[in-house]
Coordinates of C-alpha atoms and ligand atoms in Angstrom, one line a residue:
X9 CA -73.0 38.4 -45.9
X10 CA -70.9 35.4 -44.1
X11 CA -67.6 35.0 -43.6
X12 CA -67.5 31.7 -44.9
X13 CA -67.9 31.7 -48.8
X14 CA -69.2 28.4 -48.9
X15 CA -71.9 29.2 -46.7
X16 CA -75.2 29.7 -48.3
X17 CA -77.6 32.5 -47.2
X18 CA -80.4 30.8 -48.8
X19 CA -82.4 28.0 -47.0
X20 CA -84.5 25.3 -47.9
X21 CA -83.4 24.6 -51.3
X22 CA -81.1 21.7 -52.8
X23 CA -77.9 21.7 -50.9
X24 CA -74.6 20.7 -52.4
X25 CA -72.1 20.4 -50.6
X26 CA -68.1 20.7 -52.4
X27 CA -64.9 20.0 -51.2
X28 CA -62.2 22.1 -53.7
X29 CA -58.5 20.4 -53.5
X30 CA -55.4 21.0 -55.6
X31 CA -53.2 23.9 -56.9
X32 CA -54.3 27.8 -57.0
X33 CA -56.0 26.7 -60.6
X34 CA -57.8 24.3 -59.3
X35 CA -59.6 26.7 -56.6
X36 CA -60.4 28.8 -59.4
X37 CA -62.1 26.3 -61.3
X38 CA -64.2 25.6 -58.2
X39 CA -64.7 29.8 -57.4
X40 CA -66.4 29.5 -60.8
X41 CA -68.6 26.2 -60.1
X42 CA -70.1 27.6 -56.7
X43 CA -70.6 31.1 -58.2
X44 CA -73.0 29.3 -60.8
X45 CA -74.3 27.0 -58.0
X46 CA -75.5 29.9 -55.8
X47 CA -76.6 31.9 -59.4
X48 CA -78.7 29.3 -60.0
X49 CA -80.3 29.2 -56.3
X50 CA -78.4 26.0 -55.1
X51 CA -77.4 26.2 -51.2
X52 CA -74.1 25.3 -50.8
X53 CA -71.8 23.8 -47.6
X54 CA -68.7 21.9 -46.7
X55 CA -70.8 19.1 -44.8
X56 CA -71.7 15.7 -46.6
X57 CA -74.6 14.7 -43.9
X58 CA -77.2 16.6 -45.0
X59 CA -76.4 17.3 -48.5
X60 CA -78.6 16.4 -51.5
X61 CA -75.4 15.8 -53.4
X62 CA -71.3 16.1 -52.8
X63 CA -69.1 17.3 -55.6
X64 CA -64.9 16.8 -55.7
X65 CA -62.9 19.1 -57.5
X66 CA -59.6 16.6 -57.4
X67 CA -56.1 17.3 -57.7
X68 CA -54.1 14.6 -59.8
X69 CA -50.7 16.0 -60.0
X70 CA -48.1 13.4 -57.8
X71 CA -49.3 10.2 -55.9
X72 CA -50.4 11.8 -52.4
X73 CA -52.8 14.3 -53.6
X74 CA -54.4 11.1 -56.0
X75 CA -54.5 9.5 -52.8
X76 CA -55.9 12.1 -51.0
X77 CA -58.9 12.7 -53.8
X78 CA -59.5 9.3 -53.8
X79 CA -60.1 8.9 -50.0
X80 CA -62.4 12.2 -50.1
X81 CA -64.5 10.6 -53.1
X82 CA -64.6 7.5 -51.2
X83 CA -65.9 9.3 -47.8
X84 CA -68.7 11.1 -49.7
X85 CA -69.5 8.4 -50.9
X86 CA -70.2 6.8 -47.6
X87 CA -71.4 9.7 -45.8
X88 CA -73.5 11.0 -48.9
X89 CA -74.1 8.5 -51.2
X90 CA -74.4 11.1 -54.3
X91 CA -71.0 12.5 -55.7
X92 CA -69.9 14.5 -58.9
X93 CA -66.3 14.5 -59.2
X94 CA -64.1 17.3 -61.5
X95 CA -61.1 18.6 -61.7
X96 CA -57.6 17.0 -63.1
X97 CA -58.2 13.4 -61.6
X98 CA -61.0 13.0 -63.5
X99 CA -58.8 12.9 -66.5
X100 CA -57.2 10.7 -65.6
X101 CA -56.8 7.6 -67.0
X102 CA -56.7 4.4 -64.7
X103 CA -53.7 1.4 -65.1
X104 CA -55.8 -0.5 -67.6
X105 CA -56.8 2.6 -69.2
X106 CA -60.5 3.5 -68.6
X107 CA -60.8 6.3 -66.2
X108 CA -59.1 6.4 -63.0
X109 CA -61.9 7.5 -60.8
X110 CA -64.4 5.4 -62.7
X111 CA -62.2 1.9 -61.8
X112 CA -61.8 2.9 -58.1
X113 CA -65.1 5.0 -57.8
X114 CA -67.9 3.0 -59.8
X115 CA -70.6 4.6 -57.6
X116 CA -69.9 8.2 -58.7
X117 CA -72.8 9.7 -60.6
X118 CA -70.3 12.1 -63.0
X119 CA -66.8 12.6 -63.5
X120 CA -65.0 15.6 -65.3
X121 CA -61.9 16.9 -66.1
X122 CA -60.6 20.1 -64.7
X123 CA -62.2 23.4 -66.1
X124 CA -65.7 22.1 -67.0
X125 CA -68.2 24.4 -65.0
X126 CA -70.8 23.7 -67.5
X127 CA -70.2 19.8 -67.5
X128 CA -70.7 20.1 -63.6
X129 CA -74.1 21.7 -64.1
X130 CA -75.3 19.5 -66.1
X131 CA -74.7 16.6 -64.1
X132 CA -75.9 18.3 -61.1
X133 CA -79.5 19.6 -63.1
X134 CA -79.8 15.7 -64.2
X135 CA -79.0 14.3 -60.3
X136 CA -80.4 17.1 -57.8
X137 CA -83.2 19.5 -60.2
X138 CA -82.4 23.1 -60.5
X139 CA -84.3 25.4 -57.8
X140 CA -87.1 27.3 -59.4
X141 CA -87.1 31.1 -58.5
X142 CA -88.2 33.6 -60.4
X143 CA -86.5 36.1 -58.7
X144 CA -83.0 34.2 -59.3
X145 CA -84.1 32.8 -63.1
X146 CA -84.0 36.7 -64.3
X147 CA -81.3 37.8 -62.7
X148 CA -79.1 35.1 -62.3
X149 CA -76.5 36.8 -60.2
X150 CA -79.3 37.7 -57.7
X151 CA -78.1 35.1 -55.2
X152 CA -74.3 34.9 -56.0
X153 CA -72.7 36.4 -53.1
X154 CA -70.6 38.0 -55.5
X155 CA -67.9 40.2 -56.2
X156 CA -69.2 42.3 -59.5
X157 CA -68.8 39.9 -62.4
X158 CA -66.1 37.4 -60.7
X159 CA -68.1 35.4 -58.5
X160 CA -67.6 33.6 -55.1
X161 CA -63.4 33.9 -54.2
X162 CA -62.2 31.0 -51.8
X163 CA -59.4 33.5 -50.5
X164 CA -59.8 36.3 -48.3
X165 CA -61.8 39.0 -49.5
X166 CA -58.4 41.0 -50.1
X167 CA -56.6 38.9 -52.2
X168 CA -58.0 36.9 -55.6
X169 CA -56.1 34.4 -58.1
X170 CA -56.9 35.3 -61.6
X171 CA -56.5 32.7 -64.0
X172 CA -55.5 33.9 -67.3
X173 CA -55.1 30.4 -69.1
X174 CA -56.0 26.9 -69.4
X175 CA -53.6 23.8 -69.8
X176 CA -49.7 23.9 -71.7
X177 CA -48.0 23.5 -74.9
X178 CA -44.7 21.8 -72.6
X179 CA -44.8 18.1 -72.1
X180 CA -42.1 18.4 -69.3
X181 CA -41.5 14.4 -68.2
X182 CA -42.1 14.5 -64.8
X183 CA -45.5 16.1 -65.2
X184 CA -49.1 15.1 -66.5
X185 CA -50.7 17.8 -66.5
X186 CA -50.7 18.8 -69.9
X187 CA -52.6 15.2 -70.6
X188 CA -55.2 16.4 -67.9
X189 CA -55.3 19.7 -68.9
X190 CA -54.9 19.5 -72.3
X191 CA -52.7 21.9 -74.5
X192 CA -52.6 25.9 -73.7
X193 CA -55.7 27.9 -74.1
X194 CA -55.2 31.8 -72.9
X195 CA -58.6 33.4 -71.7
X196 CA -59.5 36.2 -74.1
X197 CA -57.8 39.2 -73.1
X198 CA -61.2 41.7 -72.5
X199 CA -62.6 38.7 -70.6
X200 CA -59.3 38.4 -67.5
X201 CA -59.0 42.5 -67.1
X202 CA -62.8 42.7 -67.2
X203 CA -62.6 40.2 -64.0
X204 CA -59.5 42.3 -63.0
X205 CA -61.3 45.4 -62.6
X206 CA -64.4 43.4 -60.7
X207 CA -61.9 41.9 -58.3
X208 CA -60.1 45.3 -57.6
X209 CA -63.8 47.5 -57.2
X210 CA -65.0 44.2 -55.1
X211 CA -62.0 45.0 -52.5
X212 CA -59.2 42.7 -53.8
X213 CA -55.7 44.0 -53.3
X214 CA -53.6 41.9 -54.4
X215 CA -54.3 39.9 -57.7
X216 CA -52.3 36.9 -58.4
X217 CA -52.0 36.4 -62.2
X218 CA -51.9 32.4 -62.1
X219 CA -51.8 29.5 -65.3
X220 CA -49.2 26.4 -66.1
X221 CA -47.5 29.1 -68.5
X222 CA -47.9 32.6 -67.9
X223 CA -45.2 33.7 -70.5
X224 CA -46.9 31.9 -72.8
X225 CA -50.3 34.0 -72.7
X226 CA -51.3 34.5 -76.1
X227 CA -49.4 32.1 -78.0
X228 CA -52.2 29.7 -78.7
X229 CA -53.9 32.4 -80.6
X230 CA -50.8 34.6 -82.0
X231 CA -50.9 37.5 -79.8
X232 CA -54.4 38.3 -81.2
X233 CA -56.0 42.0 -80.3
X234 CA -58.8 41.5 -78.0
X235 CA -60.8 44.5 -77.1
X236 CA -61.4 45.8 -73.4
X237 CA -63.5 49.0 -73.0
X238 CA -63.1 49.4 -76.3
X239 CA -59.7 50.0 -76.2
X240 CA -57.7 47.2 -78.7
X241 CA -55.4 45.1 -76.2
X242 CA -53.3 42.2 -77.4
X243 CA -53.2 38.6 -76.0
X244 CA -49.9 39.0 -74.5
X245 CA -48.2 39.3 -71.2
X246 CA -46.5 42.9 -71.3
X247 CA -49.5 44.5 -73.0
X248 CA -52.0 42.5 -70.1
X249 CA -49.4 43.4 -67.3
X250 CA -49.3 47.2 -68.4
X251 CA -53.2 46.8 -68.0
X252 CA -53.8 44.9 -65.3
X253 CA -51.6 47.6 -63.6
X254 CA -53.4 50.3 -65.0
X255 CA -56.5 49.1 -63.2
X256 CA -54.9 48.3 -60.1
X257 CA -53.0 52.1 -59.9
X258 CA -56.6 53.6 -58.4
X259 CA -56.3 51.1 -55.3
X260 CA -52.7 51.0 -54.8
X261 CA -53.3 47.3 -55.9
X262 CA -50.7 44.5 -56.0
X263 CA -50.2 42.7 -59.1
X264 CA -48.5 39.6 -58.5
X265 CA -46.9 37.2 -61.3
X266 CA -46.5 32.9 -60.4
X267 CA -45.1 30.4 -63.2
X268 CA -43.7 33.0 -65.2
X269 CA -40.9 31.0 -67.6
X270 CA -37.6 32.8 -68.1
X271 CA -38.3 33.4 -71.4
X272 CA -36.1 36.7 -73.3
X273 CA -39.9 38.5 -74.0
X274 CA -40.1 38.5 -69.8
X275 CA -37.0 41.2 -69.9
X276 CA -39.8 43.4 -71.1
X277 CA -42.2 43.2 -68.2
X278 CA -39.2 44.0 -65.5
X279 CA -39.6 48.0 -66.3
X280 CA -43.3 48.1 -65.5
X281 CA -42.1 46.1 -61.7
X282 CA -38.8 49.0 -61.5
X283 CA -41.6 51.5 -61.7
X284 CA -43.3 49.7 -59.1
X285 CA -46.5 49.0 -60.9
X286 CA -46.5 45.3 -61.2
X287 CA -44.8 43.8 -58.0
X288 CA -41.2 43.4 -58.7
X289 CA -41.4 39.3 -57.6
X290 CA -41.1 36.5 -60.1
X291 CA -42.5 32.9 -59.2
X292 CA -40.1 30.9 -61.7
X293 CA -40.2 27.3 -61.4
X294 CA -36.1 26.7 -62.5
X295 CA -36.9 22.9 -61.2
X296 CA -33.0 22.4 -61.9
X297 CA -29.7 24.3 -63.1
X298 CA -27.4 21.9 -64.9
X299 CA -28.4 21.8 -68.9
X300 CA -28.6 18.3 -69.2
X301 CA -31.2 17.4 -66.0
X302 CA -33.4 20.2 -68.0
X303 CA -33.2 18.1 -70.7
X304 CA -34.1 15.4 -69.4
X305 CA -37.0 16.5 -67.6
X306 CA -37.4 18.4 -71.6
X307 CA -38.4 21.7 -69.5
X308 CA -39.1 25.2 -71.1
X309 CA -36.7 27.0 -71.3
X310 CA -34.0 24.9 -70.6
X311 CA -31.7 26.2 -73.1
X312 CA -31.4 29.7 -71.6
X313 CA -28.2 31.2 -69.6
X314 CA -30.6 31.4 -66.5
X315 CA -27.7 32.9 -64.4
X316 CA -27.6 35.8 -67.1
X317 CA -30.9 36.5 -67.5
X318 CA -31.4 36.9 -63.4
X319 CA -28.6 38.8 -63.8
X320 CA -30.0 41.2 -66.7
X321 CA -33.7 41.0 -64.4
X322 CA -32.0 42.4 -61.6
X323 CA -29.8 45.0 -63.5
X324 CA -33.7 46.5 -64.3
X325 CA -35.2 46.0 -61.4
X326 CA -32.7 45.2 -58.4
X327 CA -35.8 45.2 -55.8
X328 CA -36.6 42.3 -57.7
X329 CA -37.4 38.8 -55.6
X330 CA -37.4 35.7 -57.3
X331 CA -39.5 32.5 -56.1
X332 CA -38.8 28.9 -57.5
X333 CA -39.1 25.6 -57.1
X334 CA -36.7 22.6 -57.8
X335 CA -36.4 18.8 -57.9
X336 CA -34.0 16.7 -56.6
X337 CA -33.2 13.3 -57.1
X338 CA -34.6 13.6 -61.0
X339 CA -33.4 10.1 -62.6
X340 CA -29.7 9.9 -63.8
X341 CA -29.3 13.1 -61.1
X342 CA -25.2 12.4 -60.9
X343 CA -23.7 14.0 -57.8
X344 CA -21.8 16.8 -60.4
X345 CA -25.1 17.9 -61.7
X346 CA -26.7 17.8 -58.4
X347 CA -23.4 20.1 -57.2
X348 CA -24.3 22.3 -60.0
X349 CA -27.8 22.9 -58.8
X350 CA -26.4 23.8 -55.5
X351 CA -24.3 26.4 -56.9
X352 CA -27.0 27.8 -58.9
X353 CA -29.1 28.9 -55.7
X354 CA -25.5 30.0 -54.1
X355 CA -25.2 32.1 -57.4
X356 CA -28.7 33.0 -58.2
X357 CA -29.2 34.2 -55.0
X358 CA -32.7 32.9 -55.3
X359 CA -35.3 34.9 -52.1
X360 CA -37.6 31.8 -51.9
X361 CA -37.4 28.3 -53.0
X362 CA -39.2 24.8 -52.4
X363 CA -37.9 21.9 -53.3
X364 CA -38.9 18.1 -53.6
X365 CA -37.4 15.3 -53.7
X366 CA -38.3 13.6 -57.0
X367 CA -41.2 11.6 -56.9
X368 CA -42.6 9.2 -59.6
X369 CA -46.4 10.6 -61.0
X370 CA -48.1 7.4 -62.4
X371 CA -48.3 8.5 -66.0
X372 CA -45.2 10.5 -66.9
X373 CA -42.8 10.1 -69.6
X374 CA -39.5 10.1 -66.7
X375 CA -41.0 7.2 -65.1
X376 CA -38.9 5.5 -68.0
X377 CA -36.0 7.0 -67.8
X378 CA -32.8 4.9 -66.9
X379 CA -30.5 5.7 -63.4
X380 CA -34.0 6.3 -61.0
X381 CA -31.9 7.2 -57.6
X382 CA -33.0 5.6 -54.0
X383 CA -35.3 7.3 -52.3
X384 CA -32.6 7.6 -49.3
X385 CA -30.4 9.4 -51.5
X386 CA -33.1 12.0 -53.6
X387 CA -34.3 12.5 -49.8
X388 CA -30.8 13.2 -48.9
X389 CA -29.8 15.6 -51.6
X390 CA -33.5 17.5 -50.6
X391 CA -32.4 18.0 -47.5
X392 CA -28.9 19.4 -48.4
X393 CA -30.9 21.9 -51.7
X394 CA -32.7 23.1 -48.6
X395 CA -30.3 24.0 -46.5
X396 CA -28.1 25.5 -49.0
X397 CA -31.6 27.3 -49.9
X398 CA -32.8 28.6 -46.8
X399 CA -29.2 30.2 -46.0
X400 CA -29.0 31.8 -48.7
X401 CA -33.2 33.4 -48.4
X402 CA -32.6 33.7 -44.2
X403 CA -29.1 36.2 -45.8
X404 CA -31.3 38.1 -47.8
X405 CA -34.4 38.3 -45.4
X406 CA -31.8 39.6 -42.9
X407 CA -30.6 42.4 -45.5
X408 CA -34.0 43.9 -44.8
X409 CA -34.3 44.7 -41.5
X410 CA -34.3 48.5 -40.4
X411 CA -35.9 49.5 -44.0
X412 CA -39.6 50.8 -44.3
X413 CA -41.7 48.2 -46.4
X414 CA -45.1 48.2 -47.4
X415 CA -47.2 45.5 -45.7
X416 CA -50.3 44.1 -46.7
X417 CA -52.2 43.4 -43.6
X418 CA -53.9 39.7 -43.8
X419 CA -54.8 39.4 -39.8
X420 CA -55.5 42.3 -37.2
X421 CA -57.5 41.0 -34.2
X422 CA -59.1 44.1 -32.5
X423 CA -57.9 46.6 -35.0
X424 CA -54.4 45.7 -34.5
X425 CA -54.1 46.4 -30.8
X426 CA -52.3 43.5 -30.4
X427 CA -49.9 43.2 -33.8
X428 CA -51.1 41.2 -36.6
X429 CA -50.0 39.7 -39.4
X430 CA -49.5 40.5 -43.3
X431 CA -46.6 40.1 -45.9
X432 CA -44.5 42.5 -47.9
X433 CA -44.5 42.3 -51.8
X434 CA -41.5 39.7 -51.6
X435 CA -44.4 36.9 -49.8
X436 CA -46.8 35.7 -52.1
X437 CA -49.6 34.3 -49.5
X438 CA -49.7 30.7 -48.3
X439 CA -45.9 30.1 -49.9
X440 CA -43.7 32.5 -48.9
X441 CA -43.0 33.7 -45.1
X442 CA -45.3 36.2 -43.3
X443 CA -44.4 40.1 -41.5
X444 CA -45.1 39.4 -37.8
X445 CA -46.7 43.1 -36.9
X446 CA -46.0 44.3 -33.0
X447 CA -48.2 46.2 -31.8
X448 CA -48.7 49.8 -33.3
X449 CA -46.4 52.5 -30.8
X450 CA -49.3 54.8 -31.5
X451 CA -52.7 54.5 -29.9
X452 CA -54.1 56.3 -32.8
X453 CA -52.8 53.7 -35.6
X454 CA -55.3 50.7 -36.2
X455 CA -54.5 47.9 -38.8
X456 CA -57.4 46.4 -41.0
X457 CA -57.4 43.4 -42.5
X458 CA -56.7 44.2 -46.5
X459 CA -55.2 47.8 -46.0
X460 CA -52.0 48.6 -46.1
X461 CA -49.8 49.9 -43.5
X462 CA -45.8 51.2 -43.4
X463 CA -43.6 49.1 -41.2
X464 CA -40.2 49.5 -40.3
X465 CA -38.9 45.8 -40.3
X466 CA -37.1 45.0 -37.0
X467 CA -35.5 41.3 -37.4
X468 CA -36.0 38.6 -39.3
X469 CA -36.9 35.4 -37.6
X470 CA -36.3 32.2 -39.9
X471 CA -38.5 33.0 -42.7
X472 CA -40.3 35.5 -41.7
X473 CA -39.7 39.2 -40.6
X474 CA -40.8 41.1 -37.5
X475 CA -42.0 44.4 -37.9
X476 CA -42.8 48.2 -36.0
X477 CA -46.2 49.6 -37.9
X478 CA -45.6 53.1 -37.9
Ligands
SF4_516 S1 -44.6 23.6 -68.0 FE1 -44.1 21.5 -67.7 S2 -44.5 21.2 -65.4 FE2 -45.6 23.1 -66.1 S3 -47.6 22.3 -66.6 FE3 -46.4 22.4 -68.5 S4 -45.7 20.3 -68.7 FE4 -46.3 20.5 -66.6

């Protein structure tokens, strides 16, 4: 087995090589494109020279990652020749309609939209001919370095994203995803804990439950009752979080929630994180405080007492950590409503939050909106969100040190000799901050990567903690 999952064991048949970019969706819509790739015998690598074909899963959501799929279409172009593109870009339609990719790209052999595994295939059978091996034709995950039924991960081996739906009922105006993406569509219910379980026997410890919606799960098809061992489940988020904690209790498993909406039905899922079996973190992307910017940006949600319901979250679970993300500069932003924002994160006391300063997508409904603010001043107004912001989440990271916290370890060079790194359940990997491990005091204590280890946390440094193994 290599480290690198993109690496192919197998040698001397068609190579394709794929570059993945975008959001945590995005990388699982390419997990499931290479897992089929190497089922079907394919080599696969990150190189262009040498290739017998490229494909581009793109990200379309705000001008610099068009431009950055663009310019990585266009250099496989030149270094390749041959190159499939997929994911959201490739819905997207260019400024004289047509597609977007298409009018810039006219050399690409295929272009998709995001989620379309079996679209891929078939353009890659038509271009570069499927590998013939008996061995791999019967058993087609034969040559998948795979993880029980869920395929090649792009993450660590510890930690997995488990996508649990497809596209979004909102039409929220700064945002075009739902036009790329199309309207919600949840996975069927057997089919996401069935991948669960695979994930969590393959070594994954933390599962992060990832969509556009995740309240939403189920809505699309009323809450049906899907089967799973042959046990009746229903399509919806406290009956799948109960389960997906039920299969992760055996390995002392994180679960971990991201774009959960603060719907009333989420009060429901707060017991299950009090009794510490889903992690007591919420990824909720607020995107603003004051009731009419919501409107304006037409977001779900927006008519809820947000303050309250944090409040009533943390009355059930007061470990509870709360993520978000928020816009600033929105069009018609007036200084009061801006102000308001601010006091919200003051109030809220929100543990982690990201914000950008509003930026036109080519596409969406706010683009024609009246009041659009200078860039100076939504730059401006970003920088003061973040430093309200990161006061108020370096207060509450300092409000931890001296207690004992759990720590996933995601780096340990020589068995932890000399410290490592890993994250407590209030960092969700690549967006949060990190645990800096010292050393272990011990000579008999080791750290691995994806075990867990106590720490006793010793300072907090910016954003991230410091911390004693013991
Ligand atoms: S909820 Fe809004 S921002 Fe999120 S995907 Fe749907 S339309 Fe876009």
């Amino acid at each position: 087995m290599t480290d690198d999952p993109i690496a192919s064991p197998v040698a001397g048949n068609p190579k394709i090589a794929f570059v993945s970019l975008g959001c945590p969706k995005a990388l699982t819509d390419s997990e499931l494109i290479l897992t089929q790739l190497r089922a079907e015998g394919y080599e696969t690598s990150k190189a262009f020279a040498g290739a017998d074909l490229v494909i581009v899963n793109t990200c379309g959501f705000i001008d610099d990652a068009v431009k950055e799929s663009l310019d990585t279409i266009g250099e496989a172009l030149s270094a390749n020749g041959k190159v499939i593109v997929t994911g959201c870009l490739g819905a997207k339609a260019g400024d004289a309609g047509g597609n977007l990719v298409q009018q810039t790209h006219p050399k690409v052999l295929a272009v998709t939209g995001p989620h379309a595994t079996q679209e891929v295939m078939d353009a890659v059978h038509l271009h570069v001919p499927k590998p013939h091996d008996p061995f791999v034709d019967l058993v087609p995950e034969a040559r998948a370095e795979f993880r029980g039924v869920a395929g090649i991960k792009l993450t660590p081996r510890h930690y997995a994203y488990l996508k649990i739906s497809e596209g979004c009922n909102h039409r929220c105006t700064f945002c075009i995803i739902p036009s790329m993406r199309g309207d919600l569509v949840s996975r069927p219910v057997g089919d996401v804990l069935g991948d669960a379980r695979a994930l969590f026997e393959s070594g994954v410890r933390e599962l992060l439950v990832v969509s556009q919606d995740t309240s939403a799960y189920g809505v699309d098809v009323k809450y049906r009752t899907g089967f799973f061992d042959g046990q009746p489940v229903k399509t919806r988020l406290l009956d799948l979080c109960t389960r997906l904690a039920d299969l992760a209790e055996p390995y002392g498993a994180w679960v971990r929630l991201h774009y959960v909406y603060p719907y009333p039905h989420v009060d429901d899922v707060l017991p299950l994180m009090a009794e510490g079996r889903v992690l007591p973190y919420l990824d909720v992307p607020f995107q603003h405080a004051h009731p009419d910017v919501l409107k304006r940006m037409k977001r779900p949600a927006s008519g809820e007492r947000n303050l309250e319901r944090l409040a009533r979250w943390r009355e059930l679970c007061p470990q509870l950590v709360v993520r978000s993300t928020f816009i600033a500069g929105f069009p018609g932003e007036t200084e009061a409503e801006f102000e308001t924002l601010l006091d919200f994160i003051r109030e809220a006391r929100i543990d982690r939050a990201g914000c950008f300063a509003y930026s036109p997508v080519q596409g969406a409904a706010a683009n024609e909106l009246p009041g659009a603010l200078p860039q100076a001043v939504r730059e401006e107004r970003r920088a003061r969100f973040m430093a309200v912001a990161e006061a108020v989440s370096i207060a509450k990271l300092k409000e931890r040190v001296g207690a004992q916290m759990q720590v996933l370890v995601d780096q340990a060079p020589a068995l932890g000799r000399k410290g490592g790194v890993g994250r407590t359940y209030a960092d969700a990997p690549e967006i949060d901050g990190v645990v800096r491990l010292l050393p272990p005091e011990k000579a008999s204590k080791t750290l691995k990567v994806g075990e867990f280890t106590r720490a006793r946390i010793v300072a907090a440094d910016g954003h991230d903690l410091v911390a004693q193994p013991i």
